[in-house]
PDB file of C-alpha atoms and ligand atoms in Angstrom:
ATOM      1  CA  MET A   1      15.908 -16.117  13.930  1.00 60.00           C
ATOM      2  CA  LYS A   2      13.407 -13.565  15.300  1.00 64.00           C
ATOM      3  CA  ARG A   3      13.857 -10.093  13.876  1.00 73.00           C
ATOM      4  CA  GLU A   4      13.464  -7.076  16.105  1.00 78.00           C
ATOM      5  CA  LYS A   5      11.286  -5.251  13.588  1.00 90.00           C
ATOM      6  CA  GLY A   6       8.970  -6.301  10.786  1.00 93.00           C
ATOM      7  CA  LEU A   7       9.148  -5.115   7.191  1.00 95.00           C
ATOM      8  CA  LEU A   8       7.030  -2.275   5.918  1.00 97.00           C
ATOM      9  CA  ILE A   9       5.874  -3.295   2.443  1.00 97.00           C
ATOM     10  CA  VAL A  10       4.273  -0.619   0.288  1.00 97.00           C
ATOM     11  CA  LEU A  11       2.199  -1.898  -2.614  1.00 97.00           C
ATOM     12  CA  SER A  12       1.357   0.952  -4.895  1.00 96.00           C
ATOM     13  CA  GLY A  13       0.353   1.648  -8.461  1.00 93.00           C
ATOM     14  CA  PRO A  14      -2.498   3.225 -10.379  1.00 90.00           C
ATOM     15  CA  SER A  15      -6.113   2.925  -9.318  1.00 84.00           C
ATOM     16  CA  GLY A  16      -7.732  -0.054 -11.019  1.00 86.00           C
ATOM     17  CA  VAL A  17      -4.503  -2.024 -11.441  1.00 91.00           C
ATOM     18  CA  GLY A  18      -5.776  -4.575  -8.941  1.00 91.00           C
ATOM     19  CA  LYS A  19      -3.940  -3.679  -5.722  1.00 93.00           C
ATOM     20  CA  GLY A  20      -6.960  -4.683  -3.642  1.00 91.00           C
ATOM     21  CA  THR A  21      -7.402  -8.008  -5.435  1.00 92.00           C
ATOM     22  CA  VAL A  22      -3.695  -8.830  -5.226  1.00 95.00           C
ATOM     23  CA  CYS A  23      -3.576  -7.887  -1.530  1.00 93.00           C
ATOM     24  CA  GLY A  24      -6.674 -10.009  -0.860  1.00 91.00           C
ATOM     25  CA  ALA A  25      -5.084 -13.017  -2.581  1.00 93.00           C
ATOM     26  CA  LEU A  26      -1.787 -12.456  -0.759  1.00 92.00           C
ATOM     27  CA  ARG A  27      -3.694 -12.382   2.493  1.00 87.00           C
ATOM     28  CA  GLU A  28      -5.137 -15.814   1.800  1.00 88.00           C
ATOM     29  CA  HIS A  29      -1.656 -17.206   1.054  1.00 84.00           C
ATOM     30  CA  ASP A  30       0.266 -15.513   3.799  1.00 78.00           C
ATOM     31  CA  THR A  31      -1.579 -15.075   7.040  1.00 78.00           C
ATOM     32  CA  ASP A  32       1.518 -13.698   8.799  1.00 86.00           C
ATOM     33  CA  ILE A  33       1.478 -10.390   6.915  1.00 92.00           C
ATOM     34  CA  LYS A  34      -0.607  -7.692   8.591  1.00 94.00           C
ATOM     35  CA  TYR A  35      -2.794  -5.383   6.509  1.00 95.00           C
ATOM     36  CA  SER A  36      -3.272  -1.761   7.370  1.00 96.00           C
ATOM     37  CA  VAL A  37      -6.841  -0.442   6.975  1.00 97.00           C
ATOM     38  CA  SER A  38      -6.787   3.069   5.518  1.00 97.00           C
ATOM     39  CA  ALA A  39      -8.997   6.023   6.368  1.00 98.00           C
ATOM     40  CA  THR A  40     -10.841   7.895   3.623  1.00 98.00           C
ATOM     41  CA  THR A  41     -13.407  10.632   3.133  1.00 98.00           C
ATOM     42  CA  ARG A  42     -14.920   8.964   0.068  1.00 96.00           C
ATOM     43  CA  SER A  43     -18.345   7.348   0.431  1.00 96.00           C
ATOM     44  CA  PRO A  44     -18.516   3.582   0.903  1.00 96.00           C
ATOM     45  CA  ARG A  45     -19.176   1.536  -2.236  1.00 92.00           C
ATOM     46  CA  GLU A  46     -21.788  -1.167  -2.082  1.00 91.00           C
ATOM     47  CA  GLY A  47     -20.595  -3.964   0.198  1.00 93.00           C
ATOM     48  CA  GLU A  48     -17.780  -1.975   1.810  1.00 94.00           C
ATOM     49  CA  GLN A  49     -17.758  -2.109   5.585  1.00 96.00           C
ATOM     50  CA  ASP A  50     -16.434   0.528   7.945  1.00 97.00           C
ATOM     51  CA  GLY A  51     -13.290  -0.713   9.681  1.00 96.00           C
ATOM     52  CA  VAL A  52     -12.780  -3.527   7.145  1.00 93.00           C
ATOM     53  CA  SER A  53     -12.462  -1.907   3.699  1.00 92.00           C
ATOM     54  CA  TYR A  54     -11.682   1.528   5.111  1.00 96.00           C
ATOM     55  CA  PHE A  55     -12.377   3.676   8.134  1.00 98.00           C
ATOM     56  CA  PHE A  56     -14.900   6.066   6.571  1.00 98.00           C
ATOM     57  CA  LYS A  57     -14.370   9.568   7.986  1.00 98.00           C
ATOM     58  CA  SER A  58     -15.855  13.016   7.554  1.00 98.00           C
ATOM     59  CA  LYS A  59     -13.553  15.674   6.110  1.00 98.00           C
ATOM     60  CA  ASP A  60     -13.399  17.405   9.530  1.00 98.00           C
ATOM     61  CA  GLU A  61     -12.420  14.210  11.344  1.00 98.00           C
ATOM     62  CA  PHE A  62      -9.805  13.362   8.713  1.00 98.00           C
ATOM     63  CA  GLU A  63      -8.296  16.841   8.955  1.00 98.00           C
ATOM     64  CA  ARG A  64      -8.220  16.537  12.750  1.00 98.00           C
ATOM     65  CA  MET A  65      -6.291  13.256  12.426  1.00 98.00           C
ATOM     66  CA  ILE A  66      -3.768  14.972  10.131  1.00 97.00           C
ATOM     67  CA  ARG A  67      -3.356  17.883  12.581  1.00 98.00           C
ATOM     68  CA  ASP A  68      -2.865  15.517  15.516  1.00 98.00           C
ATOM     69  CA  GLY A  69      -0.144  13.580  13.685  1.00 97.00           C
ATOM     70  CA  GLU A  70      -2.223  10.384  13.544  1.00 98.00           C
ATOM     71  CA  MET A  71      -1.482   9.743   9.854  1.00 97.00           C
ATOM     72  CA  LEU A  72       1.670   8.008   8.699  1.00 97.00           C
ATOM     73  CA  GLU A  73       0.938   9.437   5.242  1.00 97.00           C
ATOM     74  CA  TYR A  74      -2.065  10.840   3.432  1.00 97.00           C
ATOM     75  CA  ALA A  75      -2.991  12.107   0.005  1.00 96.00           C
ATOM     76  CA  ARG A  76      -5.795  13.906  -1.748  1.00 94.00           C
ATOM     77  CA  TYR A  77      -6.864  11.687  -4.581  1.00 89.00           C
ATOM     78  CA  VAL A  78      -9.621  12.614  -7.061  1.00 83.00           C
ATOM     79  CA  SER A  79     -11.136  15.089  -4.516  1.00 90.00           C
ATOM     80  CA  ASN A  80     -11.072  12.820  -1.460  1.00 96.00           C
ATOM     81  CA  TYR A  81      -8.582  12.201   1.312  1.00 98.00           C
ATOM     82  CA  TYR A  82      -6.963   8.791   1.829  1.00 97.00           C
ATOM     83  CA  GLY A  83      -4.499   8.045   4.606  1.00 98.00           C
ATOM     84  CA  THR A  84      -2.776   5.395   6.705  1.00 98.00           C
ATOM     85  CA  PRO A  85      -3.404   5.589  10.460  1.00 98.00           C
ATOM     86  CA  ARG A  86       0.039   5.496  12.053  1.00 96.00           C
ATOM     87  CA  ALA A  87      -0.598   3.643  15.340  1.00 97.00           C
ATOM     88  CA  TYR A  88      -1.447   0.169  13.982  1.00 97.00           C
ATOM     89  CA  VAL A  89       1.448   0.101  11.505  1.00 97.00           C
ATOM     90  CA  GLU A  90       4.049   1.176  14.045  1.00 96.00           C
ATOM     91  CA  GLU A  91       2.769  -1.232  16.683  1.00 97.00           C
ATOM     92  CA  MET A  92       2.866  -4.235  14.321  1.00 96.00           C
ATOM     93  CA  ILE A  93       6.317  -3.426  12.960  1.00 96.00           C
ATOM     94  CA  ASP A  94       7.669  -2.960  16.477  1.00 94.00           C
ATOM     95  CA  LYS A  95       6.273  -6.386  17.389  1.00 94.00           C
ATOM     96  CA  GLY A  96       8.205  -7.922  14.455  1.00 92.00           C
ATOM     97  CA  HIS A  97       5.290  -8.387  12.016  1.00 94.00           C
ATOM     98  CA  ASP A  98       5.538  -7.536   8.321  1.00 94.00           C
ATOM     99  CA  VAL A  99       2.907  -4.948   7.382  1.00 96.00           C
ATOM    100  CA  ILE A 100       1.596  -4.152   3.911  1.00 96.00           C
ATOM    101  CA  LEU A 101       0.119  -0.827   2.840  1.00 97.00           C
ATOM    102  CA  GLU A 102      -1.965  -0.639  -0.313  1.00 96.00           C
ATOM    103  CA  ILE A 103      -1.770   3.027  -1.257  1.00 95.00           C
ATOM    104  CA  GLU A 104      -1.466   5.404  -4.204  1.00 91.00           C
ATOM    105  CA  VAL A 105       1.792   6.942  -5.346  1.00 92.00           C
ATOM    106  CA  GLN A 106       1.864  10.317  -3.523  1.00 92.00           C
ATOM    107  CA  GLY A 107       1.383   8.495  -0.206  1.00 95.00           C
ATOM    108  CA  ALA A 108       4.016   5.892  -1.078  1.00 96.00           C
ATOM    109  CA  LEU A 109       6.566   8.631  -1.718  1.00 95.00           C
ATOM    110  CA  GLN A 110       5.781  10.198   1.672  1.00 95.00           C
ATOM    111  CA  VAL A 111       6.327   6.838   3.371  1.00 97.00           C
ATOM    112  CA  LYS A 112       9.673   6.567   1.589  1.00 95.00           C
ATOM    113  CA  GLU A 113      10.767   9.775   3.361  1.00 94.00           C
ATOM    114  CA  THR A 114       9.925   8.473   6.821  1.00 92.00           C
ATOM    115  CA  PHE A 115      10.591   4.733   6.271  1.00 93.00           C
ATOM    116  CA  PRO A 116      13.438   4.521   3.730  1.00 94.00           C
ATOM    117  CA  GLU A 117      14.039   0.938   4.883  1.00 93.00           C
ATOM    118  CA  GLY A 118      10.573  -0.035   3.567  1.00 96.00           C
ATOM    119  CA  VAL A 119      10.089  -2.216   0.495  1.00 97.00           C
ATOM    120  CA  PHE A 120       8.423  -0.305  -2.326  1.00 98.00           C
ATOM    121  CA  ILE A 121       6.595  -2.358  -4.946  1.00 98.00           C
ATOM    122  CA  PHE A 122       4.914  -0.835  -7.995  1.00 97.00           C
ATOM    123  CA  LEU A 123       2.069  -2.884  -9.431  1.00 97.00           C
ATOM    124  CA  MET A 124       1.891  -2.323 -13.171  1.00 95.00           C
ATOM    125  CA  PRO A 125      -1.074  -2.934 -15.480  1.00 94.00           C
ATOM    126  CA  PRO A 126      -0.332  -4.907 -18.672  1.00 92.00           C
ATOM    127  CA  SER A 127      -1.398  -1.769 -20.648  1.00 93.00           C
ATOM    128  CA  LEU A 128      -3.326   1.492 -20.239  1.00 92.00           C
ATOM    129  CA  LYS A 129      -6.133   0.043 -22.333  1.00 93.00           C
ATOM    130  CA  GLU A 130      -6.415  -2.897 -19.952  1.00 92.00           C
ATOM    131  CA  LEU A 131      -6.334  -0.493 -16.968  1.00 91.00           C
ATOM    132  CA  ARG A 132      -9.280   1.511 -18.333  1.00 92.00           C
ATOM    133  CA  SER A 133     -11.265  -1.604 -19.020  1.00 91.00           C
ATOM    134  CA  ARG A 134     -10.636  -2.849 -15.443  1.00 87.00           C
ATOM    135  CA  ILE A 135     -11.871   0.456 -13.973  1.00 87.00           C
ATOM    136  CA  GLU A 136     -14.889   0.436 -16.318  1.00 89.00           C
ATOM    137  CA  GLY A 137     -15.562  -3.204 -15.471  1.00 87.00           C
ATOM    138  CA  ARG A 138     -15.781  -2.358 -11.771  1.00 81.00           C
ATOM    139  CA  GLY A 139     -18.848  -0.266 -12.664  1.00 81.00           C
ATOM    140  CA  THR A 140     -18.443   1.986  -9.632  1.00 80.00           C
ATOM    141  CA  GLU A 141     -17.307   5.234 -11.297  1.00 82.00           C
ATOM    142  CA  THR A 142     -18.923   7.740 -13.670  1.00 88.00           C
ATOM    143  CA  ASP A 143     -17.231   8.396 -17.060  1.00 89.00           C
ATOM    144  CA  GLU A 144     -15.866  11.665 -15.708  1.00 91.00           C
ATOM    145  CA  LEU A 145     -14.300   9.943 -12.693  1.00 88.00           C
ATOM    146  CA  ILE A 146     -12.841   7.218 -14.914  1.00 90.00           C
ATOM    147  CA  ASP A 147     -11.177   9.913 -17.046  1.00 91.00           C
ATOM    148  CA  SER A 148      -9.749  11.579 -13.894  1.00 90.00           C
ATOM    149  CA  ARG A 149      -8.423   8.241 -12.635  1.00 87.00           C
ATOM    150  CA  MET A 150      -6.794   7.533 -16.026  1.00 92.00           C
ATOM    151  CA  THR A 151      -5.093  10.965 -16.030  1.00 92.00           C
ATOM    152  CA  VAL A 152      -3.754  10.313 -12.517  1.00 90.00           C
ATOM    153  CA  ALA A 153      -2.688   6.788 -13.573  1.00 91.00           C
ATOM    154  CA  GLU A 154      -0.424   8.124 -16.330  1.00 92.00           C
ATOM    155  CA  GLU A 155       1.207  10.553 -13.873  1.00 92.00           C
ATOM    156  CA  GLU A 156       1.662   7.707 -11.386  1.00 92.00           C
ATOM    157  CA  ILE A 157       3.305   5.397 -13.925  1.00 93.00           C
ATOM    158  CA  ASP A 158       5.847   8.175 -14.584  1.00 93.00           C
ATOM    159  CA  LEU A 159       6.990   7.810 -10.940  1.00 94.00           C
ATOM    160  CA  MET A 160       7.747   4.105 -11.229  1.00 93.00           C
ATOM    161  CA  ASP A 161      11.501   4.581 -10.964  1.00 93.00           C
ATOM    162  CA  LYS A 162      11.140   5.704  -7.324  1.00 95.00           C
ATOM    163  CA  TYR A 163      10.252   2.105  -6.413  1.00 97.00           C
ATOM    164  CA  ASP A 164      12.432  -0.904  -5.604  1.00 97.00           C
ATOM    165  CA  TYR A 165      10.408  -3.467  -7.574  1.00 98.00           C
ATOM    166  CA  VAL A 166       7.932  -3.534 -10.455  1.00 97.00           C
ATOM    167  CA  VAL A 167       5.393  -6.353 -10.589  1.00 98.00           C
ATOM    168  CA  GLU A 168       3.097  -6.725 -13.574  1.00 96.00           C
ATOM    169  CA  ASN A 169      -0.425  -7.699 -12.644  1.00 95.00           C
ATOM    170  CA  ASP A 170      -1.154  -9.736 -15.729  1.00 93.00           C
ATOM    171  CA  GLU A 171      -2.623 -12.532 -13.647  1.00 95.00           C
ATOM    172  CA  VAL A 172      -3.402 -12.297  -9.929  1.00 95.00           C
ATOM    173  CA  GLN A 173      -1.766 -15.535  -8.735  1.00 96.00           C
ATOM    174  CA  ALA A 174       1.391 -14.796 -10.728  1.00 97.00           C
ATOM    175  CA  ALA A 175       1.579 -11.292  -9.201  1.00 97.00           C
ATOM    176  CA  VAL A 176       1.073 -12.765  -5.707  1.00 96.00           C
ATOM    177  CA  GLU A 177       3.912 -15.258  -6.262  1.00 96.00           C
ATOM    178  CA  ARG A 178       6.248 -12.459  -7.357  1.00 96.00           C
ATOM    179  CA  ILE A 179       5.373 -10.379  -4.287  1.00 96.00           C
ATOM    180  CA  LYS A 180       5.888 -13.347  -1.963  1.00 94.00           C
ATOM    181  CA  SER A 181       9.320 -13.923  -3.502  1.00 95.00           C
ATOM    182  CA  ILE A 182      10.206 -10.266  -2.968  1.00 96.00           C
ATOM    183  CA  VAL A 183       9.142 -10.415   0.686  1.00 94.00           C
ATOM    184  CA  THR A 184      11.131 -13.626   1.232  1.00 93.00           C
ATOM    185  CA  ALA A 185      14.237 -12.145  -0.359  1.00 95.00           C
ATOM    186  CA  GLU A 186      13.902  -8.869   1.559  1.00 95.00           C
ATOM    187  CA  ASN A 187      13.642 -10.789   4.825  1.00 91.00           C
ATOM    188  CA  CYS A 188      16.989 -12.459   4.003  1.00 91.00           C
ATOM    189  CA  ARG A 189      18.828  -9.229   3.265  1.00 92.00           C
ATOM    190  CA  LYS A 190      22.112  -9.110   5.070  1.00 90.00           C
ATOM    191  CA  ASP A 191      21.551  -5.536   6.264  1.00 87.00           C
ATOM    192  CA  ARG A 192      18.389  -6.566   8.088  1.00 85.00           C
ATOM    193  CA  LEU A 193      19.955  -9.611   9.768  1.00 86.00           C
ATOM    194  CA  ILE A 194      23.651  -9.044  10.294  1.00 84.00           C
ATOM    195  CA  HIS A 195      23.383  -7.471  13.751  1.00 81.00           C
ATOM    196  CA  LEU A 196      21.204 -10.347  14.979  1.00 82.00           C
ATOM    197  CA  TYR A 197      23.723 -12.939  13.810  1.00 82.00           C
ATOM    198  CA  LYS A 198      26.584 -10.972  15.316  1.00 84.00           C
ATOM    199  CA  GLN A 199      24.766 -11.002  18.675  1.00 82.00           C
ATOM    200  CA  LEU A 200      24.148 -14.732  18.306  1.00 82.00           C
ATOM    201  CA  MET A 201      27.782 -15.507  17.531  1.00 85.00           C
ATOM    202  CA  GLU A 202      29.043 -13.308  20.336  1.00 86.00           C
ATOM    203  CA  GLY A 203      26.521 -14.466  22.905  1.00 74.00           C
TER     204      GLY A 203
HETATM  205  P1  LIG B   1     -10.430   3.627  -4.058  1.00 83.16           P
HETATM  206  O1  LIG B   1     -11.297   4.842  -4.013  1.00 83.16           O
HETATM  207  O2  LIG B   1     -10.438   2.971  -5.417  1.00 83.16           O
HETATM  208  O3  LIG B   1     -10.687   2.663  -2.927  1.00 83.16           O
HETATM  209  O4  LIG B   1      -8.917   4.116  -3.839  1.00 83.16           O
HETATM  210  C1  LIG B   1      -8.372   5.132  -4.640  1.00 83.16           C
HETATM  211  C2  LIG B   1      -6.872   5.122  -4.524  1.00 83.16           C
HETATM  212  O5  LIG B   1      -6.478   5.467  -3.192  1.00 83.16           O
HETATM  213  C3  LIG B   1      -6.260   3.749  -4.801  1.00 83.16           C
HETATM  214  O6  LIG B   1      -5.116   3.939  -5.630  1.00 83.16           O
HETATM  215  C4  LIG B   1      -5.897   3.259  -3.432  1.00 83.16           C
HETATM  216  O7  LIG B   1      -4.802   2.350  -3.442  1.00 83.16           O
HETATM  217  C5  LIG B   1      -5.494   4.543  -2.755  1.00 83.16           C
HETATM  218  N1  LIG B   1      -5.482   4.450  -1.301  1.00 83.16           N
HETATM  219  C6  LIG B   1      -6.213   3.638  -0.504  1.00 83.16           C
HETATM  220  N2  LIG B   1      -5.886   3.833   0.762  1.00 83.16           N
HETATM  221  C7  LIG B   1      -4.908   4.753   0.793  1.00 83.16           C
HETATM  222  C8  LIG B   1      -4.129   5.368   1.838  1.00 83.16           C
HETATM  223  O8  LIG B   1      -4.261   5.085   3.024  1.00 83.16           O
HETATM  224  N3  LIG B   1      -3.225   6.301   1.469  1.00 83.16           N
HETATM  225  C9  LIG B   1      -3.034   6.660   0.186  1.00 83.16           C
HETATM  226  N4  LIG B   1      -2.096   7.562  -0.060  1.00 83.16           N
HETATM  227  N5  LIG B   1      -3.728   6.091  -0.824  1.00 83.16           N
HETATM  228  C10 LIG B   1      -4.661   5.165  -0.526  1.00 83.16           C
END
C-alpha cells in the first residue's frame, strides 16, 4: 500500500557517538531511505566534499538562509552553525519517501515542534569514556574542542527522554538492525495507515 507521505526519521545523539557511521551503514542496507545533506559554517575536514558531506557555507550565507526561512531547523554548535535545508526534506516526504536527518539535539527538538509525527531516535554511546575515546580517535579536534564536545554531550544525554527510541551504538551493524526494525514498525503504525485502508475498503 503506497503511503501519501514518507516518514521523517531524526537520528540524534552526542557528537562522536557514531551517527555518521551508522547512517552510512544504514544507507548501504536500505537504499530507499533518503539522506538530507546539512549546511554548516564549519570548515571541511580532510576528505569532506561540498554537497556530499555538507553544504559548506559562509556565516553570512547561512544567516541569509535562516532569514529567508530556508532552514527546517538549525543550531549553533561549538561556535558554528549547522542546519537542515528545508526544500529537499519536504519534497521527498511529500513524494512518499522516508527521510533521515542526522543532527544534534537542539535541532532535533526544533524538528519535534514542527514535525511531531516524526520518529525521534537517540543514539547512545556505551559510556562517556568510550565517547571521548571515539572523538579522540577521529583525530580531527584539538583537546580544547574535545572538552567542549564532551560538555555538550553530557547536556545532550540529559535530553534523552524527549525521544521516542534509544539505540545503543555498541556495534555499528547491531545499531543499524535496531534502527531498521524501528523504521519497519513505524511504517506499520495504525495511525499512519488507517485512512488508506479505509479508502481501500470503501472504494
Ligand atoms: P560535525 O562537526 O562533527 O560534523 O558535527 C557536529 C554536530 O552537528 C554533530 O552532532 C552532528 O550530528 C550535528 N549536525 C550535523 N548536521 C546538522 C544539522 O543540519 N542540524 C543540526 N542541528 N545539527 C547537525
